[in-house]
Tab-separated table of N, CA and C and ligand atoms in Angstrom:
chain	number	residue	atom	x	y	z
A	1	ILE	N	-1.081	56.728	158.898
A	1	ILE	CA	-1.965	57.027	160.025
A	1	ILE	C	-2.735	55.762	160.389
A	2	ALA	N	-2.578	55.337	161.644
A	2	ALA	CA	-3.322	54.172	162.117
A	2	ALA	C	-4.635	54.653	162.737
A	3	LEU	N	-5.705	53.975	162.394
A	3	LEU	CA	-7.030	54.413	162.844
A	3	LEU	C	-7.715	53.325	163.655
A	4	GLY	N	-8.441	53.724	164.685
A	4	GLY	CA	-9.197	52.731	165.428
A	4	GLY	C	-10.363	53.377	166.146
A	5	CYS	N	-11.337	52.555	166.487
A	5	CYS	CA	-12.514	53.075	167.197
A	5	CYS	C	-13.185	51.939	167.955
A	6	ASP	N	-14.108	52.296	168.828
A	6	ASP	CA	-15.027	51.296	169.373
A	6	ASP	C	-16.386	51.583	168.742
A	7	HIS	N	-17.423	50.900	169.239
A	7	HIS	CA	-18.765	51.084	168.652
A	7	HIS	C	-19.219	52.541	168.716
A	8	GLY	N	-18.842	53.234	169.800
A	8	GLY	CA	-19.246	54.633	169.981
A	8	GLY	C	-18.625	55.558	168.942
A	9	GLY	N	-17.484	55.146	168.405
A	9	GLY	CA	-16.774	55.999	167.456
A	9	GLY	C	-16.864	55.520	166.019
A	10	TYR	N	-17.581	54.428	165.800
A	10	TYR	CA	-17.571	53.793	164.473
A	10	TYR	C	-18.041	54.730	163.349
A	11	GLU	N	-19.187	55.375	163.567
A	11	GLU	CA	-19.719	56.233	162.485
A	11	GLU	C	-18.797	57.421	162.197
A	12	LEU	N	-18.246	57.997	163.253
A	12	LEU	CA	-17.327	59.118	163.051
A	12	LEU	C	-16.056	58.647	162.334
A	13	LYS	N	-15.595	57.450	162.679
A	13	LYS	CA	-14.401	56.926	161.998
A	13	LYS	C	-14.648	56.800	160.489
A	14	LEU	N	-15.854	56.376	160.093
A	14	LEU	CA	-16.140	56.264	158.660
A	14	LEU	C	-16.046	57.622	157.978
A	15	GLU	N	-16.522	58.650	158.668
A	15	GLU	CA	-16.427	60.021	158.125
A	15	GLU	C	-14.967	60.432	157.983
A	16	ILE	N	-14.174	60.079	158.984
A	16	ILE	CA	-12.752	60.444	158.973
A	16	ILE	C	-12.027	59.694	157.849
A	17	ILE	N	-12.384	58.446	157.647
A	17	ILE	CA	-11.782	57.666	156.559
A	17	ILE	C	-12.066	58.340	155.221
A	18	LYS	N	-13.332	58.765	155.020
A	18	LYS	CA	-13.687	59.448	153.760
A	18	LYS	C	-12.819	60.686	153.586
A	19	TYR	N	-12.637	61.408	154.687
A	19	TYR	CA	-11.842	62.640	154.659
A	19	TYR	C	-10.370	62.343	154.319
A	20	LEU	N	-9.812	61.295	154.925
A	20	LEU	CA	-8.409	60.949	154.674
A	20	LEU	C	-8.229	60.520	153.220
A	21	GLU	N	-9.208	59.756	152.718
A	21	GLU	CA	-9.119	59.305	151.317
A	21	GLU	C	-9.177	60.499	150.370
A	22	LYS	N	-10.102	61.417	150.656
A	22	LYS	CA	-10.239	62.610	149.826
A	22	LYS	C	-8.956	63.450	149.854
A	23	SER	N	-8.288	63.442	150.996
A	23	SER	CA	-7.060	64.236	151.139
A	23	SER	C	-5.833	63.483	150.639
A	24	GLY	N	-6.018	62.252	150.181
A	24	GLY	CA	-4.898	61.465	149.653
A	24	GLY	C	-3.933	61.005	150.735
A	25	LEU	N	-4.430	60.849	151.947
A	25	LEU	CA	-3.544	60.435	153.053
A	25	LEU	C	-3.630	58.927	153.259
A	26	GLU	N	-2.468	58.349	153.515
A	26	GLU	CA	-2.386	56.902	153.698
A	26	GLU	C	-2.856	56.534	155.106
A	27	TYR	N	-3.680	55.505	155.221
A	27	TYR	CA	-4.126	55.099	156.554
A	27	TYR	C	-4.295	53.586	156.607
A	28	LYS	N	-4.328	53.084	157.829
A	28	LYS	CA	-4.656	51.674	158.024
A	28	LYS	C	-5.696	51.607	159.133
A	29	ASP	N	-6.781	50.918	158.844
A	29	ASP	CA	-7.885	50.827	159.799
A	29	ASP	C	-7.752	49.545	160.625
A	30	PHE	N	-7.650	49.698	161.938
A	30	PHE	CA	-7.487	48.557	162.843
A	30	PHE	C	-8.798	48.135	163.503
A	31	GLY	N	-9.951	48.571	162.944
A	31	GLY	CA	-11.243	48.220	163.530
A	31	GLY	C	-11.639	49.201	164.611
A	32	CYS	N	-12.863	49.012	165.203
A	32	CYS	CA	-13.790	47.925	164.959
A	32	CYS	C	-14.533	48.142	163.638
A	33	ASP	N	-15.360	47.164	163.285
A	33	ASP	CA	-15.969	47.198	161.963
A	33	ASP	C	-17.487	47.304	161.965
A	34	SER	N	-18.057	47.612	163.110
A	34	SER	CA	-19.514	47.774	163.155
A	34	SER	C	-19.883	48.545	164.424
A	35	MET	N	-21.197	48.741	164.587
A	35	MET	CA	-21.647	49.458	165.782
A	35	MET	C	-21.993	48.491	166.920
A	36	ALA	N	-21.635	47.224	166.750
A	36	ALA	CA	-21.869	46.246	167.822
A	36	ALA	C	-20.962	46.577	169.007
A	37	SER	N	-21.522	46.457	170.191
A	37	SER	CA	-20.785	46.843	171.386
A	37	SER	C	-19.462	46.076	171.524
A	38	THR	N	-18.410	46.825	171.807
A	38	THR	CA	-17.096	46.208	171.950
A	38	THR	C	-16.290	47.009	172.977
A	39	ASP	N	-15.015	46.648	173.157
A	39	ASP	CA	-14.214	47.283	174.209
A	39	ASP	C	-13.119	48.162	173.611
A	40	TYR	N	-13.109	49.426	173.973
A	40	TYR	CA	-12.132	50.352	173.379
A	40	TYR	C	-10.663	49.950	173.592
A	41	PRO	N	-10.288	49.282	174.715
A	41	PRO	CA	-8.867	48.949	174.872
A	41	PRO	C	-8.313	48.078	173.745
A	42	ILE	N	-9.158	47.215	173.171
A	42	ILE	CA	-8.704	46.315	172.098
A	42	ILE	C	-8.124	47.130	170.940
A	43	TYR	N	-8.837	48.180	170.551
A	43	TYR	CA	-8.462	48.943	169.340
A	43	TYR	C	-7.381	49.975	169.655
A	44	ALA	N	-7.420	50.513	170.858
A	44	ALA	CA	-6.363	51.450	171.257
A	44	ALA	C	-5.029	50.711	171.256
A	45	LYS	N	-5.049	49.490	171.766
A	45	LYS	CA	-3.823	48.687	171.830
A	45	LYS	C	-3.299	48.395	170.420
A	46	LYS	N	-4.185	47.964	169.534
A	46	LYS	CA	-3.756	47.634	168.164
A	46	LYS	C	-3.140	48.850	167.476
A	47	VAL	N	-3.824	49.973	167.558
A	47	VAL	CA	-3.340	51.188	166.888
A	47	VAL	C	-2.008	51.636	167.487
A	48	CYS	N	-1.935	51.634	168.811
A	48	CYS	CA	-0.717	52.164	169.450
A	48	CYS	C	0.465	51.229	169.289
A	49	GLU	N	0.219	49.940	169.211
A	49	GLU	CA	1.341	49.027	168.947
A	49	GLU	C	1.858	49.222	167.521
A	50	ALA	N	0.979	49.568	166.611
A	50	ALA	CA	1.408	49.871	165.233
A	50	ALA	C	2.217	51.168	165.232
A	51	VAL	N	1.754	52.167	165.937
A	51	VAL	CA	2.479	53.449	166.017
A	51	VAL	C	3.836	53.225	166.683
A	52	GLN	N	3.851	52.403	167.707
A	52	GLN	CA	5.080	52.123	168.463
A	52	GLN	C	6.191	51.559	167.556
A	53	LYS	N	5.791	50.828	166.529
A	53	LYS	CA	6.796	50.230	165.621
A	53	LYS	C	7.524	51.290	164.804
A	54	GLU	N	6.863	52.414	164.553
A	54	GLU	CA	7.488	53.496	163.758
A	54	GLU	C	7.207	54.817	164.449
A	55	LEU	N	7.822	54.977	165.614
A	55	LEU	CA	7.494	56.122	166.468
A	55	LEU	C	7.701	57.483	165.811
A	56	ASP	N	8.693	57.557	164.912
A	56	ASP	CA	8.994	58.864	164.335
A	56	ASP	C	8.227	59.173	163.069
A	57	SER	N	7.550	58.171	162.535
A	57	SER	CA	6.913	58.432	161.236
A	57	SER	C	5.436	58.073	161.185
A	58	SER	N	4.891	57.523	162.265
A	58	SER	CA	3.477	57.168	162.162
A	58	SER	C	2.646	57.875	163.229
A	59	PHE	N	1.388	58.002	162.918
A	59	PHE	CA	0.451	58.701	163.789
A	59	PHE	C	-0.781	57.831	163.988
A	60	GLY	N	-1.546	58.156	165.014
A	60	GLY	CA	-2.751	57.386	165.267
A	60	GLY	C	-3.939	58.274	165.580
A	61	ILE	N	-5.104	57.831	165.138
A	61	ILE	CA	-6.360	58.515	165.466
A	61	ILE	C	-7.271	57.474	166.102
A	62	LEU	N	-7.750	57.781	167.304
A	62	LEU	CA	-8.612	56.843	168.021
A	62	LEU	C	-9.918	57.541	168.403
A	63	ILE	N	-11.028	56.896	168.099
A	63	ILE	CA	-12.334	57.500	168.370
A	63	ILE	C	-13.165	56.563	169.237
A	64	CYS	N	-13.664	57.079	170.337
A	64	CYS	CA	-14.644	56.322	171.119
A	64	CYS	C	-15.774	57.296	171.461
A	65	GLY	N	-16.519	57.025	172.530
A	65	GLY	CA	-17.617	57.924	172.860
A	65	GLY	C	-17.111	59.283	173.327
A	66	THR	N	-16.107	59.257	174.174
A	66	THR	CA	-15.583	60.494	174.763
A	66	THR	C	-14.142	60.809	174.364
A	67	GLY	N	-13.421	59.825	173.871
A	67	GLY	CA	-11.984	59.969	173.598
A	67	GLY	C	-11.142	59.667	174.832
A	68	LEU	N	-11.790	59.579	175.972
A	68	LEU	CA	-11.035	59.454	177.232
A	68	LEU	C	-10.390	58.089	177.412
A	69	GLY	N	-11.197	57.039	177.290
A	69	GLY	CA	-10.654	55.690	177.479
A	69	GLY	C	-9.546	55.407	176.483
A	70	MET	N	-9.753	55.837	175.250
A	70	MET	CA	-8.744	55.615	174.195
A	70	MET	C	-7.423	56.288	174.583
A	71	ALA	N	-7.493	57.514	175.076
A	71	ALA	CA	-6.268	58.230	175.448
A	71	ALA	C	-5.585	57.540	176.631
A	72	MET	N	-6.391	57.069	177.575
A	72	MET	CA	-5.803	56.432	178.764
A	72	MET	C	-5.056	55.164	178.384
A	73	ILE	N	-5.639	54.364	177.504
A	73	ILE	CA	-4.953	53.139	177.063
A	73	ILE	C	-3.718	53.494	176.235
A	74	ALA	N	-3.886	54.432	175.299
A	74	ALA	CA	-2.776	54.800	174.404
A	74	ALA	C	-1.543	55.205	175.215
A	75	ASN	N	-1.758	55.937	176.288
A	75	ASN	CA	-0.626	56.412	177.089
A	75	ASN	C	0.023	55.316	177.930
A	76	LYS	N	-0.546	54.128	177.882
A	76	LYS	CA	0.078	52.980	178.570
A	76	LYS	C	0.996	52.197	177.639
A	77	VAL	N	1.045	52.581	176.375
A	77	VAL	CA	1.919	51.892	175.425
A	77	VAL	C	3.237	52.672	175.367
A	78	GLU	N	4.319	51.997	175.706
A	78	GLU	CA	5.599	52.690	175.855
A	78	GLU	C	5.995	53.455	174.596
A	79	GLY	N	6.347	54.701	174.785
A	79	GLY	CA	6.813	55.526	173.667
A	79	GLY	C	5.701	56.256	172.942
A	80	VAL	N	4.473	55.865	173.242
A	80	VAL	CA	3.325	56.487	172.572
A	80	VAL	C	2.712	57.527	173.511
A	81	TYR	N	2.409	58.692	172.934
A	81	TYR	CA	1.796	59.779	173.711
A	81	TYR	C	0.528	60.218	173.013
A	82	ALA	N	-0.523	60.370	173.808
A	82	ALA	CA	-1.836	60.675	173.236
A	82	ALA	C	-2.565	61.720	174.059
A	83	GLY	N	-3.424	62.464	173.396
A	83	GLY	CA	-4.261	63.426	174.105
A	83	GLY	C	-5.628	63.533	173.450
A	84	VAL	N	-6.621	63.831	174.286
A	84	VAL	CA	-7.989	64.043	173.790
A	84	VAL	C	-8.074	65.473	173.263
A	85	CYS	N	-8.590	65.653	172.062
A	85	CYS	CA	-8.743	67.008	171.506
A	85	CYS	C	-10.123	67.207	170.913
A	86	HIS	N	-10.792	68.225	171.414
A	86	HIS	CA	-12.102	68.572	170.856
A	86	HIS	C	-12.123	70.007	170.356
A	87	ASP	N	-10.933	70.579	170.213
A	87	ASP	CA	-10.835	71.921	169.636
A	87	ASP	C	-9.526	72.020	168.866
A	88	VAL	N	-9.506	72.954	167.935
A	88	VAL	CA	-8.367	73.106	167.023
A	88	VAL	C	-7.096	73.533	167.761
A	89	PHE	N	-7.228	74.455	168.702
A	89	PHE	CA	-6.042	74.935	169.413
A	89	PHE	C	-5.324	73.792	170.135
A	90	SER	N	-6.096	72.968	170.855
A	90	SER	CA	-5.478	71.836	171.576
A	90	SER	C	-4.821	70.866	170.604
A	91	ALA	N	-5.476	70.637	169.459
A	91	ALA	CA	-4.923	69.699	168.470
A	91	ALA	C	-3.574	70.194	167.960
A	92	GLU	N	-3.459	71.497	167.730
A	92	GLU	CA	-2.178	72.044	167.290
A	92	GLU	C	-1.134	71.897	168.391
A	93	ARG	N	-1.528	72.220	169.622
A	93	ARG	CA	-0.572	72.143	170.740
A	93	ARG	C	-0.136	70.700	171.006
A	94	LEU	N	-1.032	69.760	170.759
A	94	LEU	CA	-0.710	68.342	170.982
A	94	LEU	C	0.527	67.919	170.189
A	95	ARG	N	0.690	68.480	168.986
A	95	ARG	CA	1.891	68.224	168.187
A	95	ARG	C	2.990	69.224	168.542
A	96	LYS	N	2.642	70.517	168.495
A	96	LYS	CA	3.667	71.555	168.629
A	96	LYS	C	4.355	71.544	169.990
A	97	SER	N	3.591	71.354	171.067
A	97	SER	CA	4.177	71.416	172.415
A	97	SER	C	4.422	70.045	173.022
A	98	ASN	N	3.525	69.106	172.763
A	98	ASN	CA	3.590	67.840	173.492
A	98	ASN	C	4.181	66.694	172.685
A	99	ASP	N	4.336	66.898	171.399
A	99	ASP	CA	4.948	65.893	170.521
A	99	ASP	C	4.230	64.542	170.597
A	100	ALA	N	2.917	64.583	170.715
A	100	ALA	CA	2.142	63.339	170.792
A	100	ALA	C	1.868	62.807	169.389
A	101	GLN	N	1.934	61.492	169.251
A	101	GLN	CA	1.690	60.884	167.932
A	101	GLN	C	0.232	60.485	167.752
A	102	VAL	N	-0.517	60.455	168.872
A	102	VAL	CA	-1.887	59.937	168.796
A	102	VAL	C	-2.892	60.973	169.293
A	103	ILE	N	-3.924	61.182	168.499
A	103	ILE	CA	-5.012	62.077	168.902
A	103	ILE	C	-6.259	61.220	169.139
A	104	THR	N	-6.996	61.552	170.175
A	104	THR	CA	-8.238	60.820	170.427
A	104	THR	C	-9.389	61.818	170.491
A	105	MET	N	-10.559	61.355	170.071
A	105	MET	CA	-11.737	62.225	170.068
A	105	MET	C	-12.969	61.420	170.468
A	106	GLY	N	-13.969	62.131	170.939
A	106	GLY	CA	-15.218	61.495	171.350
A	106	GLY	C	-16.339	61.821	170.383
A	107	ALA	N	-16.900	60.780	169.788
A	107	ALA	CA	-17.994	60.986	168.821
A	107	ALA	C	-19.281	61.433	169.522
A	108	ARG	N	-19.314	61.269	170.848
A	108	ARG	CA	-20.496	61.743	171.582
A	108	ARG	C	-20.275	63.173	172.076
A	109	VAL	N	-19.122	63.729	171.733
A	109	VAL	CA	-18.790	65.084	172.193
A	109	VAL	C	-18.819	66.087	171.034
A	110	ILE	N	-18.238	65.696	169.889
A	110	ILE	CA	-18.185	66.617	168.735
A	110	ILE	C	-18.749	65.947	167.484
A	111	GLY	N	-19.098	66.775	166.509
A	111	GLY	CA	-19.634	66.270	165.243
A	111	GLY	C	-18.524	66.082	164.220
A	112	PRO	N	-18.864	65.467	163.075
A	112	PRO	CA	-17.863	65.134	162.061
A	112	PRO	C	-17.143	66.332	161.463
A	113	GLU	N	-17.828	67.452	161.251
A	113	GLU	CA	-17.153	68.586	160.605
A	113	GLU	C	-16.047	69.131	161.504
A	114	LEU	N	-16.359	69.292	162.780
A	114	LEU	CA	-15.334	69.769	163.724
A	114	LEU	C	-14.208	68.744	163.828
A	115	ALA	N	-14.566	67.465	163.885
A	115	ALA	CA	-13.541	66.410	163.996
A	115	ALA	C	-12.570	66.488	162.824
A	116	LYS	N	-13.088	66.697	161.620
A	116	LYS	CA	-12.218	66.764	160.439
A	116	LYS	C	-11.323	68.009	160.481
A	117	THR	N	-11.883	69.115	160.931
A	117	THR	CA	-11.097	70.355	161.046
A	117	THR	C	-9.981	70.163	162.070
A	118	ILE	N	-10.287	69.484	163.148
A	118	ILE	CA	-9.295	69.209	164.198
A	118	ILE	C	-8.173	68.325	163.652
A	119	ILE	N	-8.548	67.288	162.934
A	119	ILE	CA	-7.537	66.379	162.378
A	119	ILE	C	-6.645	67.119	161.388
A	120	ASP	N	-7.254	67.962	160.587
A	120	ASP	CA	-6.503	68.742	159.612
A	120	ASP	C	-5.451	69.610	160.326
A	121	ALA	N	-5.867	70.302	161.370
A	121	ALA	CA	-4.957	71.187	162.121
A	121	ALA	C	-3.843	70.361	162.768
A	122	TRP	N	-4.204	69.233	163.301
A	122	TRP	CA	-3.239	68.348	163.973
A	122	TRP	C	-2.206	67.823	162.971
A	123	LEU	N	-2.673	67.402	161.802
A	123	LEU	CA	-1.748	66.861	160.787
A	123	LEU	C	-0.804	67.922	160.244
A	124	LYS	N	-1.259	69.161	160.251
A	124	LYS	CA	-0.414	70.237	159.704
A	124	LYS	C	0.582	70.773	160.733
A	125	SER	N	0.504	70.306	161.967
A	125	SER	CA	1.358	70.825	163.033
A	125	SER	C	2.542	69.887	163.289
A	126	GLU	N	3.662	70.505	163.638
A	126	GLU	CA	4.861	69.715	163.949
A	126	GLU	C	5.421	70.131	165.300
A	127	PHE	N	6.138	69.233	165.932
A	127	PHE	CA	6.765	69.556	167.209
A	127	PHE	C	7.739	70.717	167.010
A	128	GLN	N	7.629	71.725	167.900
A	128	GLN	CA	8.436	72.927	167.723
A	128	GLN	C	9.730	72.928	168.520
A	129	GLY	N	9.898	71.942	169.386
A	129	GLY	CA	11.123	71.895	170.180
A	129	GLY	C	11.201	73.083	171.122
A	130	GLY	N	12.367	73.721	171.192
A	130	GLY	CA	12.558	74.891	172.048
A	130	GLY	C	12.245	74.575	173.500
A	131	GLY	N	11.470	75.451	174.123
A	131	GLY	CA	11.137	75.311	175.542
A	131	GLY	C	10.326	74.062	175.854
A	132	SER	N	9.730	73.468	174.831
A	132	SER	CA	8.923	72.260	175.080
A	132	SER	C	9.806	71.021	175.223
A	133	THR	N	11.015	71.079	174.660
A	133	THR	CA	11.873	69.885	174.649
A	133	THR	C	12.170	69.345	176.052
A	134	PRO	N	12.600	70.195	177.022
A	134	PRO	CA	12.892	69.617	178.346
A	134	PRO	C	11.644	69.041	179.032
A	135	LYS	N	10.487	69.598	178.714
A	135	LYS	CA	9.255	69.077	179.342
A	135	LYS	C	8.901	67.712	178.770
A	136	VAL	N	9.036	67.583	177.456
A	136	VAL	CA	8.764	66.294	176.821
A	136	VAL	C	9.807	65.270	177.298
A	137	GLN	N	11.046	65.734	177.476
A	137	GLN	CA	12.092	64.834	177.954
A	137	GLN	C	11.773	64.331	179.363
A	138	GLN	N	11.240	65.222	180.209
A	138	GLN	CA	10.867	64.798	181.572
A	138	GLN	C	9.769	63.738	181.521
A	139	MET	N	8.878	63.885	180.548
A	139	MET	CA	7.804	62.911	180.377
A	139	MET	C	8.405	61.558	179.992
A	140	ARG	N	9.365	61.599	179.062
A	140	ARG	CA	10.028	60.360	178.622
A	140	ARG	C	10.822	59.718	179.770
A	141	ASP	N	11.477	60.564	180.578
A	141	ASP	CA	12.259	60.045	181.711
A	141	ASP	C	11.346	59.356	182.725
A	142	LEU	N	10.233	60.000	183.005
A	142	LEU	CA	9.278	59.430	183.961
A	142	LEU	C	8.731	58.110	183.427
A	143	GLU	N	8.456	58.106	182.135
A	143	GLU	CA	7.958	56.887	181.495
A	143	GLU	C	8.979	55.759	181.618
A	144	ALA	N	10.238	56.071	181.322
A	144	ALA	CA	11.293	55.049	181.380
A	144	ALA	C	11.391	54.479	182.794
A	145	LYS	N	11.266	55.371	183.781
A	145	LYS	CA	11.356	54.937	185.176
A	145	LYS	C	10.183	54.039	185.563
A	146	SER	N	8.988	54.377	185.101
A	146	SER	CA	7.868	53.527	185.493
A	146	SER	C	7.771	52.250	184.689
A	147	PHE	N	8.223	52.287	183.424
A	147	PHE	CA	8.170	51.048	182.635
A	147	PHE	C	9.337	50.127	182.975
A	148	HIS	N	10.442	50.704	183.402
A	148	HIS	CA	11.641	49.893	183.686
A	148	HIS	C	12.213	50.263	185.054
A	149	PRO	N	11.495	49.983	186.147
A	149	PRO	CA	11.942	50.423	187.463
A	149	PRO	C	13.270	49.798	187.880
A	150	GLU	N	13.634	48.686	187.261
A	150	GLU	CA	14.873	47.976	187.617
A	150	GLU	C	16.120	48.744	187.176
A	151	LYS	N	15.954	49.640	186.182
A	151	LYS	CA	17.131	50.342	185.629
A	151	LYS	C	17.585	51.476	186.524
B	1	RB5	C1	-18.665	53.203	175.505
B	1	RB5	O1	-18.164	51.961	175.808
B	1	RB5	C2	-17.773	54.304	176.057
B	1	RB5	O2	-17.413	54.019	177.372
B	1	RB5	C3	-16.506	54.449	175.228
B	1	RB5	O3	-16.837	54.683	173.901
B	1	RB5	C4	-15.602	55.596	175.644
B	1	RB5	O4	-16.313	56.784	175.766
B	1	RB5	C5	-14.730	55.346	176.791
B	1	RB5	O5	-13.898	56.179	177.190
């Protein structure tokens, strides 16, 4: 699991790290490393480029103030799909229906206990295929067309 945050998400990321360690889950922290003001695109890019290298086996968690900027940047990295989740149901659907590898959250929106519960639900969920497959495929097709218009 690749982890990243900006200053707005730094404290929540530390809580999430404690949770991942307690759960025995492997992670790599891509920064930032303090509450000093910084730019969320830097960390979204680092995390998503790491996820991009192992699309089928790696996941990413990105935390900023709202989760919004992180998700917007993450979805600009080819092959990487991300969604903002502030509730358990959406977190499950993000894997089960949308097959996204990256979850983003806003530390100014939810507290650490809910964030950990959301991550837990997300990690326990897998893409279910079925009726979701053609929709995810359409997303991939659209992505291929916009990233490679020459083809
Ligand atoms: C703070 O820079 C804030 O804009 C950021 O954490 C995030 O909420 C952006 O989407």
